[in-house]
Amino acid sequence: MAHVDVDLKNIQEQFTFGGKLKKNVLLIGGIGVVLFVLGTIFLMMGGGHDDHHAAVEHATEVASAHSGDAHGDAHGGEHHAEYHWWQRIIVDFWLNGVFFTGVALLGFFFFALQYVANSGWPVLIKRVMLNFRHFIPVGGIVLLLTFLVGSHTIFHWTHDGIADPNSSHYDAIIAGKVDFLNTPFFLFRLVLFICVWTFFGFVLNKITKAEDADMSGTTKYFRKAQRISVAFLIFFGISESVTSWDWVMSIDTHWYSTLFGWYLLAGWLVTAVAFMSLFVIILQEMGYLKAVNENHLHDLGKFLFGFSIFWSYLWFSQFLLIYYANIPEETIYFVDRLRSATYAPLFFTILITNFIFPFFVLMTRDAKRKTMMMKIVAVVVIFGHFLEYAILIIPGTLKENGGFGLTEIGSGMIFLSIFLYLYFSGLSKGGLIPQNHPMLEESVNHHT
């Protein structure tokens, strides 16, 4: 292991959020607002609706034929319900709330994981991971408000009479899930998870700040953070899976996959690692994180490479199992996406952005140690997984009226701007390097 001569007592750095970085973050949001307004005006004028209708109508008919009468009856009214342009805006808000809240949660998960794994190499960049937590409560509020305003647009199981045998809208499959899928219990889970995740973030941040201030050389804060992290990971393991079923899988209420919790976790996690890599590079280019070297970036590159493969493995496993079983209630999910002129090109695009591109570009050791390569791959992966979540959410909610256009890109940039603003604001409220961490020297001398 190479030894780096660094004075650990004077390694602290204080990040300042201002100047060019703040302008760039606000510029992203400003461009997003312009695109979103243009897209909304386009929708209000009826743009794109007729073009989409014929193509996806065919997919709907094929899907109904494959899924049998029960499924067709249950979804028939939903597919052909009267469409209003503002429904796409509601779905866009839900898409962004789900995507960015999940990324923030997984970034914080990665921070807690380092404590549980007793990992020394990432100590220098632990604050980069910790500050993902700032978006979690904001994302929770967005999701809560969006659900209260547009639950009927997003979730078919919220419709009146859906579980009533005497209703013309009765759906036997959804009625069988009503003990779990009902509005009060759904809202309880949403609020509970957001509050507990936020609480763990607050506590772990408080512990690391206390560690900074204590110069006695004690390891009690490190051990305390380890115990809290274990508790968080246990809660996370349960809540993340339930969140995946609630926020995304229950949109396609008839369909289910036993891999879905893992699958969504992989997508959020690889996106969080891509953001981490970008943040480290940006901070270094601004003159911060002087002790972080190409070995740390190399390890982030390995996680980015590995989790991209992990996501691909789960994506293909889910697809292959459903294809092989050929059960109509299962295959309908892919039929809706693969046989649609609107969604099929996007469906295959995510395989390029989320697997093929990062796999081949990051295959060599040198590529993972070059900032330009890491920046390009990180941006592509972030966009690719945002597109993936659009494919997960939009077809089940908007059917033939959906797509990926100005409102999706514009709202995505607005939420990205908010996410970045909260992140960098939080980062500026404490030191960049954890002080008095027992493994700080190991991280400074990290070599791979």
PDB file of N, CA and C in Angstrom, residues 272-369:
ATOM      1  N   ALA A 272     -27.580   6.347  -7.969  1.00  0.00           N
ATOM      2  CA  ALA A 272     -26.961   7.050  -6.842  1.00  0.00           C
ATOM      3  C   ALA A 272     -25.439   7.019  -6.942  1.00  0.00           C
ATOM      4  N   VAL A 273     -24.877   5.875  -7.339  1.00  0.00           N
ATOM      5  CA  VAL A 273     -23.420   5.783  -7.497  1.00  0.00           C
ATOM      6  C   VAL A 273     -22.952   6.678  -8.638  1.00  0.00           C
ATOM      7  N   ALA A 274     -23.750   6.777  -9.691  1.00  0.00           N
ATOM      8  CA  ALA A 274     -23.399   7.679 -10.798  1.00  0.00           C
ATOM      9  C   ALA A 274     -23.370   9.130 -10.313  1.00  0.00           C
ATOM     10  N   PHE A 275     -24.368   9.517  -9.504  1.00  0.00           N
ATOM     11  CA  PHE A 275     -24.369  10.866  -8.934  1.00  0.00           C
ATOM     12  C   PHE A 275     -23.154  11.070  -8.024  1.00  0.00           C
ATOM     13  N   MET A 276     -22.829  10.073  -7.193  1.00  0.00           N
ATOM     14  CA  MET A 276     -21.657  10.187  -6.307  1.00  0.00           C
ATOM     15  C   MET A 276     -20.393  10.445  -7.119  1.00  0.00           C
ATOM     16  N   SER A 277     -20.223   9.689  -8.177  1.00  0.00           N
ATOM     17  CA  SER A 277     -19.031   9.849  -9.013  1.00  0.00           C
ATOM     18  C   SER A 277     -18.970  11.261  -9.588  1.00  0.00           C
ATOM     19  N   LEU A 278     -20.118  11.761 -10.055  1.00  0.00           N
ATOM     20  CA  LEU A 278     -20.152  13.120 -10.600  1.00  0.00           C
ATOM     21  C   LEU A 278     -19.826  14.157  -9.528  1.00  0.00           C
ATOM     22  N   PHE A 279     -20.394  13.983  -8.335  1.00  0.00           N
ATOM     23  CA  PHE A 279     -20.162  14.948  -7.251  1.00  0.00           C
ATOM     24  C   PHE A 279     -18.681  14.993  -6.868  1.00  0.00           C
ATOM     25  N   VAL A 280     -18.059  13.813  -6.772  1.00  0.00           N
ATOM     26  CA  VAL A 280     -16.627  13.766  -6.421  1.00  0.00           C
ATOM     27  C   VAL A 280     -15.798  14.499  -7.477  1.00  0.00           C
ATOM     28  N   ILE A 281     -16.109  14.238  -8.733  1.00  0.00           N
ATOM     29  CA  ILE A 281     -15.353  14.874  -9.820  1.00  0.00           C
ATOM     30  C   ILE A 281     -15.576  16.386  -9.827  1.00  0.00           C
ATOM     31  N   ILE A 282     -16.822  16.806  -9.650  1.00  0.00           N
ATOM     32  CA  ILE A 282     -17.135  18.244  -9.629  1.00  0.00           C
ATOM     33  C   ILE A 282     -16.407  18.938  -8.480  1.00  0.00           C
ATOM     34  N   LEU A 283     -16.456  18.320  -7.312  1.00  0.00           N
ATOM     35  CA  LEU A 283     -15.798  18.929  -6.149  1.00  0.00           C
ATOM     36  C   LEU A 283     -14.291  19.004  -6.346  1.00  0.00           C
ATOM     37  N   GLN A 284     -13.714  17.970  -6.934  1.00  0.00           N
ATOM     38  CA  GLN A 284     -12.271  18.003  -7.190  1.00  0.00           C
ATOM     39  C   GLN A 284     -11.918  19.077  -8.212  1.00  0.00           C
ATOM     40  N   GLU A 285     -12.742  19.232  -9.218  1.00  0.00           N
ATOM     41  CA  GLU A 285     -12.481  20.264 -10.227  1.00  0.00           C
ATOM     42  C   GLU A 285     -12.616  21.669  -9.639  1.00  0.00           C
ATOM     43  N   MET A 286     -13.368  21.778  -8.527  1.00  0.00           N
ATOM     44  CA  MET A 286     -13.504  23.070  -7.844  1.00  0.00           C
ATOM     45  C   MET A 286     -12.394  23.288  -6.818  1.00  0.00           C
ATOM     46  N   GLY A 287     -11.517  22.300  -6.670  1.00  0.00           N
ATOM     47  CA  GLY A 287     -10.386  22.462  -5.754  1.00  0.00           C
ATOM     48  C   GLY A 287     -10.590  21.817  -4.394  1.00  0.00           C
ATOM     49  N   TYR A 288     -11.700  21.065  -4.224  1.00  0.00           N
ATOM     50  CA  TYR A 288     -11.959  20.388  -2.953  1.00  0.00           C
ATOM     51  C   TYR A 288     -11.518  18.926  -3.049  1.00  0.00           C
ATOM     52  N   LEU A 289     -11.658  18.217  -1.921  1.00  0.00           N
ATOM     53  CA  LEU A 289     -11.326  16.794  -1.838  1.00  0.00           C
ATOM     54  C   LEU A 289      -9.907  16.530  -2.367  1.00  0.00           C
ATOM     55  N   LYS A 290      -8.954  17.300  -1.855  1.00  0.00           N
ATOM     56  CA  LYS A 290      -7.576  17.194  -2.358  1.00  0.00           C
ATOM     57  C   LYS A 290      -6.953  15.837  -2.061  1.00  0.00           C
ATOM     58  N   ALA A 291      -7.386  15.186  -0.979  1.00  0.00           N
ATOM     59  CA  ALA A 291      -6.792  13.898  -0.618  1.00  0.00           C
ATOM     60  C   ALA A 291      -7.404  12.728  -1.388  1.00  0.00           C
ATOM     61  N   VAL A 292      -8.517  12.989  -2.078  1.00  0.00           N
ATOM     62  CA  VAL A 292      -9.131  11.934  -2.888  1.00  0.00           C
ATOM     63  C   VAL A 292      -8.319  11.767  -4.168  1.00  0.00           C
ATOM     64  N   ASN A 293      -8.015  10.527  -4.499  1.00  0.00           N
ATOM     65  CA  ASN A 293      -7.182  10.291  -5.676  1.00  0.00           C
ATOM     66  C   ASN A 293      -7.874   9.346  -6.660  1.00  0.00           C
ATOM     67  N   GLU A 294      -7.149   8.977  -7.694  1.00  0.00           N
ATOM     68  CA  GLU A 294      -7.731   8.148  -8.752  1.00  0.00           C
ATOM     69  C   GLU A 294      -8.125   6.757  -8.250  1.00  0.00           C
ATOM     70  N   ASN A 295      -7.554   6.335  -7.123  1.00  0.00           N
ATOM     71  CA  ASN A 295      -7.928   5.031  -6.568  1.00  0.00           C
ATOM     72  C   ASN A 295      -9.363   5.040  -6.020  1.00  0.00           C
ATOM     73  N   HIS A 296      -9.741   6.148  -5.392  1.00  0.00           N
ATOM     74  CA  HIS A 296     -11.127   6.264  -4.929  1.00  0.00           C
ATOM     75  C   HIS A 296     -12.091   6.299  -6.116  1.00  0.00           C
ATOM     76  N   LEU A 297     -11.709   7.058  -7.144  1.00  0.00           N
ATOM     77  CA  LEU A 297     -12.556   7.133  -8.334  1.00  0.00           C
ATOM     78  C   LEU A 297     -12.661   5.756  -9.000  1.00  0.00           C
ATOM     79  N   HIS A 298     -11.552   5.036  -8.981  1.00  0.00           N
ATOM     80  CA  HIS A 298     -11.535   3.688  -9.546  1.00  0.00           C
ATOM     81  C   HIS A 298     -12.542   2.785  -8.832  1.00  0.00           C
ATOM     82  N   ASP A 299     -12.602   2.887  -7.506  1.00  0.00           N
ATOM     83  CA  ASP A 299     -13.555   2.060  -6.753  1.00  0.00           C
ATOM     84  C   ASP A 299     -14.999   2.456  -7.055  1.00  0.00           C
ATOM     85  N   LEU A 300     -15.239   3.764  -7.175  1.00  0.00           N
ATOM     86  CA  LEU A 300     -16.595   4.192  -7.566  1.00  0.00           C
ATOM     87  C   LEU A 300     -16.930   3.652  -8.963  1.00  0.00           C
ATOM     88  N   GLY A 301     -15.931   3.657  -9.843  1.00  0.00           N
ATOM     89  CA  GLY A 301     -16.135   3.114 -11.188  1.00  0.00           C
ATOM     90  C   GLY A 301     -16.463   1.629 -11.155  1.00  0.00           C
ATOM     91  N   LYS A 302     -15.824   0.910 -10.245  1.00  0.00           N
ATOM     92  CA  LYS A 302     -16.119  -0.521 -10.131  1.00  0.00           C
ATOM     93  C   LYS A 302     -17.552  -0.752  -9.651  1.00  0.00           C
ATOM     94  N   PHE A 303     -17.990   0.083  -8.697  1.00  0.00           N
ATOM     95  CA  PHE A 303     -19.385  -0.042  -8.249  1.00  0.00           C
ATOM     96  C   PHE A 303     -20.354   0.314  -9.377  1.00  0.00           C
ATOM     97  N   LEU A 304     -20.027   1.350 -10.124  1.00  0.00           N
ATOM     98  CA  LEU A 304     -20.885   1.754 -11.244  1.00  0.00           C
ATOM     99  C   LEU A 304     -20.964   0.641 -12.291  1.00  0.00           C
ATOM    100  N   PHE A 305     -19.827   0.053 -12.585  1.00  0.00           N
ATOM    101  CA  PHE A 305     -19.748  -1.050 -13.540  1.00  0.00           C
ATOM    102  C   PHE A 305     -20.505  -2.275 -13.009  1.00  0.00           C
ATOM    103  N   GLY A 306     -20.231  -2.633 -11.763  1.00  0.00           N
ATOM    104  CA  GLY A 306     -20.840  -3.831 -11.176  1.00  0.00           C
ATOM    105  C   GLY A 306     -22.338  -3.731 -10.997  1.00  0.00           C
ATOM    106  N   PHE A 307     -22.805  -2.584 -10.511  1.00  0.00           N
ATOM    107  CA  PHE A 307     -24.243  -2.440 -10.296  1.00  0.00           C
ATOM    108  C   PHE A 307     -24.996  -2.321 -11.622  1.00  0.00           C
ATOM    109  N   SER A 308     -24.334  -1.835 -12.671  1.00  0.00           N
ATOM    110  CA  SER A 308     -24.977  -1.831 -13.996  1.00  0.00           C
ATOM    111  C   SER A 308     -25.219  -3.263 -14.456  1.00  0.00           C
ATOM    112  N   ILE A 309     -24.241  -4.131 -14.214  1.00  0.00           N
ATOM    113  CA  ILE A 309     -24.407  -5.546 -14.567  1.00  0.00           C
ATOM    114  C   ILE A 309     -25.482  -6.191 -13.684  1.00  0.00           C
ATOM    115  N   PHE A 310     -25.478  -5.827 -12.409  1.00  0.00           N
ATOM    116  CA  PHE A 310     -26.484  -6.359 -11.481  1.00  0.00           C
ATOM    117  C   PHE A 310     -27.899  -5.975 -11.936  1.00  0.00           C
ATOM    118  N   TRP A 311     -28.064  -4.702 -12.328  1.00  0.00           N
ATOM    119  CA  TRP A 311     -29.364  -4.258 -12.832  1.00  0.00           C
ATOM    120  C   TRP A 311     -29.749  -5.059 -14.077  1.00  0.00           C
ATOM    121  N   SER A 312     -28.787  -5.269 -14.983  1.00  0.00           N
ATOM    122  CA  SER A 312     -29.062  -5.996 -16.226  1.00  0.00           C
ATOM    123  C   SER A 312     -29.457  -7.435 -15.935  1.00  0.00           C
ATOM    124  N   TYR A 313     -28.783  -8.031 -14.968  1.00  0.00           N
ATOM    125  CA  TYR A 313     -29.088  -9.411 -14.589  1.00  0.00           C
ATOM    126  C   TYR A 313     -30.531  -9.529 -14.097  1.00  0.00           C
ATOM    127  N   LEU A 314     -30.932  -8.594 -13.242  1.00  0.00           N
ATOM    128  CA  LEU A 314     -32.297  -8.630 -12.719  1.00  0.00           C
ATOM    129  C   LEU A 314     -33.319  -8.329 -13.805  1.00  0.00           C
ATOM    130  N   TRP A 315     -33.005  -7.358 -14.672  1.00  0.00           N
ATOM    131  CA  TRP A 315     -33.917  -7.025 -15.776  1.00  0.00           C
ATOM    132  C   TRP A 315     -34.157  -8.246 -16.648  1.00  0.00           C
ATOM    133  N   PHE A 316     -33.056  -8.921 -17.017  1.00  0.00           N
ATOM    134  CA  PHE A 316     -33.187 -10.073 -17.912  1.00  0.00           C
ATOM    135  C   PHE A 316     -33.842 -11.253 -17.193  1.00  0.00           C
ATOM    136  N   SER A 317     -33.508 -11.453 -15.931  1.00  0.00           N
ATOM    137  CA  SER A 317     -34.108 -12.552 -15.165  1.00  0.00           C
ATOM    138  C   SER A 317     -35.619 -12.384 -15.085  1.00  0.00           C
ATOM    139  N   GLN A 318     -36.067 -11.194 -14.782  1.00  0.00           N
ATOM    140  CA  GLN A 318     -37.497 -10.922 -14.693  1.00  0.00           C
ATOM    141  C   GLN A 318     -38.177 -11.171 -16.037  1.00  0.00           C
ATOM    142  N   PHE A 319     -37.554 -10.656 -17.098  1.00  0.00           N
ATOM    143  CA  PHE A 319     -38.116 -10.827 -18.437  1.00  0.00           C
ATOM    144  C   PHE A 319     -38.144 -12.302 -18.840  1.00  0.00           C
ATOM    145  N   LEU A 320     -37.037 -13.007 -18.603  1.00  0.00           N
ATOM    146  CA  LEU A 320     -36.917 -14.402 -19.041  1.00  0.00           C
ATOM    147  C   LEU A 320     -37.902 -15.303 -18.303  1.00  0.00           C
ATOM    148  N   LEU A 321     -38.035 -15.101 -16.990  1.00  0.00           N
ATOM    149  CA  LEU A 321     -38.958 -15.930 -16.210  1.00  0.00           C
ATOM    150  C   LEU A 321     -40.394 -15.761 -16.680  1.00  0.00           C
ATOM    151  N   ILE A 322     -40.778 -14.508 -16.949  1.00  0.00           N
ATOM    152  CA  ILE A 322     -42.149 -14.243 -17.387  1.00  0.00           C
ATOM    153  C   ILE A 322     -42.367 -14.771 -18.803  1.00  0.00           C
ATOM    154  N   TYR A 323     -41.358 -14.607 -19.663  1.00  0.00           N
ATOM    155  CA  TYR A 323     -41.454 -15.123 -21.030  1.00  0.00           C
ATOM    156  C   TYR A 323     -41.576 -16.642 -21.025  1.00  0.00           C
ATOM    157  N   TYR A 324     -40.771 -17.292 -20.192  1.00  0.00           N
ATOM    158  CA  TYR A 324     -40.755 -18.761 -20.149  1.00  0.00           C
ATOM    159  C   TYR A 324     -42.061 -19.303 -19.578  1.00  0.00           C
ATOM    160  N   ALA A 325     -42.572 -18.654 -18.509  1.00  0.00           N
ATOM    161  CA  ALA A 325     -43.811 -19.118 -17.892  1.00  0.00           C
ATOM    162  C   ALA A 325     -45.010 -18.875 -18.797  1.00  0.00           C
ATOM    163  N   ASN A 326     -44.958 -17.765 -19.556  1.00  0.00           N
ATOM    164  CA  ASN A 326     -46.009 -17.433 -20.527  1.00  0.00           C
ATOM    165  C   ASN A 326     -47.400 -17.410 -19.902  1.00  0.00           C
ATOM    166  N   ILE A 327     -47.502 -16.817 -18.724  1.00  0.00           N
ATOM    167  CA  ILE A 327     -48.793 -16.655 -18.050  1.00  0.00           C
ATOM    168  C   ILE A 327     -49.377 -15.319 -18.489  1.00  0.00           C
ATOM    169  N   PRO A 328     -50.590 -15.309 -19.009  1.00  0.00           N
ATOM    170  CA  PRO A 328     -51.143 -14.056 -19.573  1.00  0.00           C
ATOM    171  C   PRO A 328     -51.097 -12.871 -18.618  1.00  0.00           C
ATOM    172  N   GLU A 329     -51.417 -13.126 -17.328  1.00  0.00           N
ATOM    173  CA  GLU A 329     -51.411 -12.016 -16.362  1.00  0.00           C
ATOM    174  C   GLU A 329     -50.016 -11.428 -16.175  1.00  0.00           C
ATOM    175  N   GLU A 330     -48.990 -12.205 -16.507  1.00  0.00           N
ATOM    176  CA  GLU A 330     -47.617 -11.731 -16.358  1.00  0.00           C
ATOM    177  C   GLU A 330     -47.112 -11.070 -17.642  1.00  0.00           C
ATOM    178  N   THR A 331     -47.352 -11.751 -18.771  1.00  0.00           N
ATOM    179  CA  THR A 331     -46.803 -11.248 -20.037  1.00  0.00           C
ATOM    180  C   THR A 331     -47.433  -9.924 -20.470  1.00  0.00           C
ATOM    181  N   ILE A 332     -48.634  -9.615 -19.953  1.00  0.00           N
ATOM    182  CA  ILE A 332     -49.312  -8.366 -20.337  1.00  0.00           C
ATOM    183  C   ILE A 332     -48.436  -7.146 -20.072  1.00  0.00           C
ATOM    184  N   TYR A 333     -47.641  -7.217 -19.001  1.00  0.00           N
ATOM    185  CA  TYR A 333     -46.786  -6.083 -18.637  1.00  0.00           C
ATOM    186  C   TYR A 333     -45.801  -5.762 -19.768  1.00  0.00           C
ATOM    187  N   PHE A 334     -45.208  -6.792 -20.347  1.00  0.00           N
ATOM    188  CA  PHE A 334     -44.235  -6.569 -21.419  1.00  0.00           C
ATOM    189  C   PHE A 334     -44.923  -6.340 -22.765  1.00  0.00           C
ATOM    190  N   VAL A 335     -46.087  -6.957 -22.955  1.00  0.00           N
ATOM    191  CA  VAL A 335     -46.824  -6.741 -24.203  1.00  0.00           C
ATOM    192  C   VAL A 335     -47.175  -5.266 -24.359  1.00  0.00           C
ATOM    193  N   ASP A 336     -47.613  -4.640 -23.261  1.00  0.00           N
ATOM    194  CA  ASP A 336     -47.973  -3.213 -23.294  1.00  0.00           C
ATOM    195  C   ASP A 336     -46.805  -2.341 -23.734  1.00  0.00           C
ATOM    196  N   ARG A 337     -45.600  -2.770 -23.445  1.00  0.00           N
ATOM    197  CA  ARG A 337     -44.422  -1.949 -23.741  1.00  0.00           C
ATOM    198  C   ARG A 337     -43.728  -2.364 -25.043  1.00  0.00           C
ATOM    199  N   LEU A 338     -43.670  -3.673 -25.307  1.00  0.00           N
ATOM    200  CA  LEU A 338     -42.935  -4.148 -26.475  1.00  0.00           C
ATOM    201  C   LEU A 338     -43.710  -3.968 -27.783  1.00  0.00           C
ATOM    202  N   ARG A 339     -45.041  -3.972 -27.723  1.00  0.00           N
ATOM    203  CA  ARG A 339     -45.831  -3.879 -28.945  1.00  0.00           C
ATOM    204  C   ARG A 339     -46.419  -2.496 -29.136  1.00  0.00           C
ATOM    205  N   SER A 340     -45.820  -1.522 -28.509  1.00  0.00           N
ATOM    206  CA  SER A 340     -46.268  -0.139 -28.643  1.00  0.00           C
ATOM    207  C   SER A 340     -45.243   0.647 -29.447  1.00  0.00           C
ATOM    208  N   ALA A 341     -45.722   1.356 -30.471  1.00  0.00           N
ATOM    209  CA  ALA A 341     -44.808   2.179 -31.270  1.00  0.00           C
ATOM    210  C   ALA A 341     -44.223   3.314 -30.435  1.00  0.00           C
ATOM    211  N   THR A 342     -44.922   3.704 -29.382  1.00  0.00           N
ATOM    212  CA  THR A 342     -44.441   4.792 -28.524  1.00  0.00           C
ATOM    213  C   THR A 342     -43.406   4.299 -27.532  1.00  0.00           C
ATOM    214  N   TYR A 343     -43.693   3.163 -26.899  1.00  0.00           N
ATOM    215  CA  TYR A 343     -42.850   2.726 -25.780  1.00  0.00           C
ATOM    216  C   TYR A 343     -41.742   1.753 -26.182  1.00  0.00           C
ATOM    217  N   ALA A 344     -41.926   0.994 -27.251  1.00  0.00           N
ATOM    218  CA  ALA A 344     -40.917  -0.012 -27.623  1.00  0.00           C
ATOM    219  C   ALA A 344     -39.532   0.601 -27.872  1.00  0.00           C
ATOM    220  N   PRO A 345     -39.423   1.719 -28.616  1.00  0.00           N
ATOM    221  CA  PRO A 345     -38.072   2.296 -28.816  1.00  0.00           C
ATOM    222  C   PRO A 345     -37.419   2.717 -27.495  1.00  0.00           C
ATOM    223  N   LEU A 346     -38.227   3.255 -26.571  1.00  0.00           N
ATOM    224  CA  LEU A 346     -37.678   3.654 -25.274  1.00  0.00           C
ATOM    225  C   LEU A 346     -37.286   2.427 -24.469  1.00  0.00           C
ATOM    226  N   PHE A 347     -38.095   1.372 -24.597  1.00  0.00           N
ATOM    227  CA  PHE A 347     -37.848   0.132 -23.859  1.00  0.00           C
ATOM    228  C   PHE A 347     -36.475  -0.440 -24.219  1.00  0.00           C
ATOM    229  N   PHE A 348     -36.134  -0.421 -25.497  1.00  0.00           N
ATOM    230  CA  PHE A 348     -34.848  -0.980 -25.918  1.00  0.00           C
ATOM    231  C   PHE A 348     -33.701   0.013 -25.702  1.00  0.00           C
ATOM    232  N   THR A 349     -34.028   1.305 -25.682  1.00  0.00           N
ATOM    233  CA  THR A 349     -32.981   2.316 -25.443  1.00  0.00           C
ATOM    234  C   THR A 349     -32.350   2.144 -24.065  1.00  0.00           C
ATOM    235  N   ILE A 350     -33.174   1.778 -23.074  1.00  0.00           N
ATOM    236  CA  ILE A 350     -32.620   1.665 -21.715  1.00  0.00           C
ATOM    237  C   ILE A 350     -31.610   0.522 -21.606  1.00  0.00           C
ATOM    238  N   LEU A 351     -31.717  -0.465 -22.483  1.00  0.00           N
ATOM    239  CA  LEU A 351     -30.710  -1.544 -22.459  1.00  0.00           C
ATOM    240  C   LEU A 351     -29.357  -1.020 -22.925  1.00  0.00           C
ATOM    241  N   ILE A 352     -29.397  -0.053 -23.848  1.00  0.00           N
ATOM    242  CA  ILE A 352     -28.135   0.534 -24.341  1.00  0.00           C
ATOM    243  C   ILE A 352     -27.534   1.451 -23.286  1.00  0.00           C
ATOM    244  N   THR A 353     -28.357   2.346 -22.738  1.00  0.00           N
ATOM    245  CA  THR A 353     -27.833   3.334 -21.786  1.00  0.00           C
ATOM    246  C   THR A 353     -27.477   2.717 -20.433  1.00  0.00           C
ATOM    247  N   ASN A 354     -28.226   1.688 -20.014  1.00  0.00           N
ATOM    248  CA  ASN A 354     -28.045   1.167 -18.657  1.00  0.00           C
ATOM    249  C   ASN A 354     -27.173  -0.072 -18.582  1.00  0.00           C
ATOM    250  N   PHE A 355     -26.919  -0.701 -19.714  1.00  0.00           N
ATOM    251  CA  PHE A 355     -26.058  -1.892 -19.681  1.00  0.00           C
ATOM    252  C   PHE A 355     -24.938  -1.855 -20.711  1.00  0.00           C
ATOM    253  N   ILE A 356     -25.294  -1.793 -21.990  1.00  0.00           N
ATOM    254  CA  ILE A 356     -24.273  -1.941 -23.044  1.00  0.00           C
ATOM    255  C   ILE A 356     -23.225  -0.834 -22.959  1.00  0.00           C
ATOM    256  N   PHE A 357     -23.677   0.423 -22.829  1.00  0.00           N
ATOM    257  CA  PHE A 357     -22.731   1.544 -22.811  1.00  0.00           C
ATOM    258  C   PHE A 357     -21.815   1.509 -21.582  1.00  0.00           C
ATOM    259  N   PRO A 358     -22.344   1.442 -20.343  1.00  0.00           N
ATOM    260  CA  PRO A 358     -21.426   1.406 -19.190  1.00  0.00           C
ATOM    261  C   PRO A 358     -20.572   0.142 -19.163  1.00  0.00           C
ATOM    262  N   PHE A 359     -21.105  -0.974 -19.656  1.00  0.00           N
ATOM    263  CA  PHE A 359     -20.331  -2.226 -19.626  1.00  0.00           C
ATOM    264  C   PHE A 359     -19.079  -2.121 -20.480  1.00  0.00           C
ATOM    265  N   PHE A 360     -19.228  -1.659 -21.720  1.00  0.00           N
ATOM    266  CA  PHE A 360     -18.073  -1.634 -22.623  1.00  0.00           C
ATOM    267  C   PHE A 360     -17.147  -0.453 -22.335  1.00  0.00           C
ATOM    268  N   VAL A 361     -17.704   0.681 -21.925  1.00  0.00           N
ATOM    269  CA  VAL A 361     -16.837   1.843 -21.673  1.00  0.00           C
ATOM    270  C   VAL A 361     -16.026   1.673 -20.397  1.00  0.00           C
ATOM    271  N   LEU A 362     -16.608   1.073 -19.359  1.00  0.00           N
ATOM    272  CA  LEU A 362     -15.911   0.940 -18.077  1.00  0.00           C
ATOM    273  C   LEU A 362     -15.248  -0.422 -17.903  1.00  0.00           C
ATOM    274  N   MET A 363     -15.093  -1.161 -18.985  1.00  0.00           N
ATOM    275  CA  MET A 363     -14.555  -2.511 -18.855  1.00  0.00           C
ATOM    276  C   MET A 363     -13.090  -2.505 -18.421  1.00  0.00           C
ATOM    277  N   THR A 364     -12.313  -1.526 -18.859  1.00  0.00           N
ATOM    278  CA  THR A 364     -10.880  -1.516 -18.543  1.00  0.00           C
ATOM    279  C   THR A 364     -10.605  -0.759 -17.241  1.00  0.00           C
ATOM    280  N   ARG A 365      -9.475  -1.066 -16.653  1.00  0.00           N
ATOM    281  CA  ARG A 365      -9.057  -0.397 -15.415  1.00  0.00           C
ATOM    282  C   ARG A 365      -8.816   1.097 -15.661  1.00  0.00           C
ATOM    283  N   ASP A 366      -8.177   1.424 -16.763  1.00  0.00           N
ATOM    284  CA  ASP A 366      -7.839   2.826 -17.035  1.00  0.00           C
ATOM    285  C   ASP A 366      -9.081   3.701 -17.173  1.00  0.00           C
ATOM    286  N   ALA A 367     -10.134   3.144 -17.782  1.00  0.00           N
ATOM    287  CA  ALA A 367     -11.342   3.938 -18.009  1.00  0.00           C
ATOM    288  C   ALA A 367     -11.958   4.390 -16.688  1.00  0.00           C
ATOM    289  N   LYS A 368     -11.883   3.523 -15.671  1.00  0.00           N
ATOM    290  CA  LYS A 368     -12.486   3.869 -14.378  1.00  0.00           C
ATOM    291  C   LYS A 368     -11.677   4.929 -13.633  1.00  0.00           C
ATOM    292  N   ARG A 369     -10.467   5.191 -14.059  1.00  0.00           N
ATOM    293  CA  ARG A 369      -9.588   6.150 -13.379  1.00  0.00           C
ATOM    294  C   ARG A 369      -9.527   7.487 -14.109  1.00  0.00           C
TER     295      ARG A 369
END
